[in-house]
């Protein structure tokens, strides 16, 4: 099933829905608890899709693909390398990625995202599927110059609009071997399978939950493959996860919108 958050207009209430081809049905209840599915009668192209969750935190993986670590001359870490993005960075499908004036090098990072369904701590490998609601598409937008200038990554990874998520949550994906693709203005930048991940989904959820409680709606970004590159004013960046969907966002210089 594909689960999405949407509204019919800027003044309309935000609703949960489920997708049947190009039609949306209302989800009565919460995808994190009990719900009933209504008949799918709303045209997908008549609504505004929102980021599919409002996470309490976004836990991210650094250097989780060998070829990406090698791009920056690094080895892959012995244990998963974690960092956080703030919830204020989240934007939805079609929303604009704003290039902050403090950076001269903002880059895309195409990533598969895990959406947590049930609260958990010390989640054992056998229980992981009970705690995962599904998967969505993410772009771990990064101010690369600031990431390298600072000793840690909060500033470089944490600007508003630096975490596009969407367009929906796919609950039936097997994440072991799906293609992660990034296009900028229609030109291929990144393409690799999740089978190349150093630490797969089955290990990540247990590892992260041994550190912090995972809450319903929390998001885990599973790392980016090789091929990261710059975004400039006027670009359109498109990230696709095979079996989930495509997340498209325009890119603008923040100063132009002041
Ligand atoms: Zn990343």
mmCIF file of N, CA and C and ligand atoms in Angstrom, residues 60-62 68 83 109 111 140 142 157 221 223-224, ligand 1:
data_model
loop_
_atom_site.group_PDB
_atom_site.id
_atom_site.type_symbol
_atom_site.label_atom_id
_atom_site.label_comp_id
_atom_site.label_asym_id
_atom_site.label_seq_id
_atom_site.Cartn_x
_atom_site.Cartn_y
_atom_site.Cartn_z
ATOM 1 N N UNK A 60 20.543 9.807 10.209
ATOM 2 C CA UNK A 60 21.161 9.615 8.893
ATOM 3 C C UNK A 60 22.438 8.800 9.009
ATOM 4 N N UNK A 61 22.767 8.116 7.915
ATOM 5 C CA UNK A 61 23.961 7.297 7.831
ATOM 6 C C UNK A 61 24.999 7.985 6.964
ATOM 7 N N UNK A 62 26.221 8.099 7.474
ATOM 8 C CA UNK A 62 27.332 8.618 6.676
ATOM 9 C C UNK A 62 28.111 7.461 6.092
ATOM 10 N N UNK A 68 30.830 5.783 -2.521
ATOM 11 C CA UNK A 68 30.631 7.177 -2.102
ATOM 12 C C UNK A 68 31.711 7.595 -1.102
ATOM 13 N N UNK A 83 24.430 10.547 12.048
ATOM 14 C CA UNK A 83 24.269 11.980 12.321
ATOM 15 C C UNK A 83 22.790 12.295 12.222
ATOM 16 N N UNK A 109 22.064 14.340 -2.420
ATOM 17 C CA UNK A 109 22.400 12.968 -2.022
ATOM 18 C C UNK A 109 21.112 12.140 -2.083
ATOM 19 N N UNK A 111 18.753 9.127 -1.504
ATOM 20 C CA UNK A 111 18.761 8.097 -0.458
ATOM 21 C C UNK A 111 17.396 7.428 -0.293
ATOM 22 N N UNK A 140 19.248 13.927 0.859
ATOM 23 C CA UNK A 140 20.028 14.456 1.993
ATOM 24 C C UNK A 140 20.858 15.629 1.477
ATOM 25 N N UNK A 142 23.099 18.735 1.116
ATOM 26 C CA UNK A 142 24.280 18.985 1.951
ATOM 27 C C UNK A 142 25.061 20.194 1.445
ATOM 28 N N UNK A 157 24.394 20.002 7.049
ATOM 29 C CA UNK A 157 23.272 19.127 6.718
ATOM 30 C C UNK A 157 21.930 19.676 7.192
ATOM 31 N N UNK A 221 17.608 7.951 7.093
ATOM 32 C CA UNK A 221 18.179 8.069 5.748
ATOM 33 C C UNK A 221 19.366 7.110 5.668
ATOM 34 N N UNK A 223 21.864 6.531 3.639
ATOM 35 C CA UNK A 223 23.147 6.831 3.004
ATOM 36 C C UNK A 223 23.005 6.946 1.492
ATOM 37 N N UNK A 224 24.006 7.601 0.882
ATOM 38 C CA UNK A 224 23.918 7.883 -0.556
ATOM 39 C C UNK A 224 25.000 7.138 -1.319
HETATM 40 ZN ZN1 LIG B 1 23.524 11.375 3.073
#
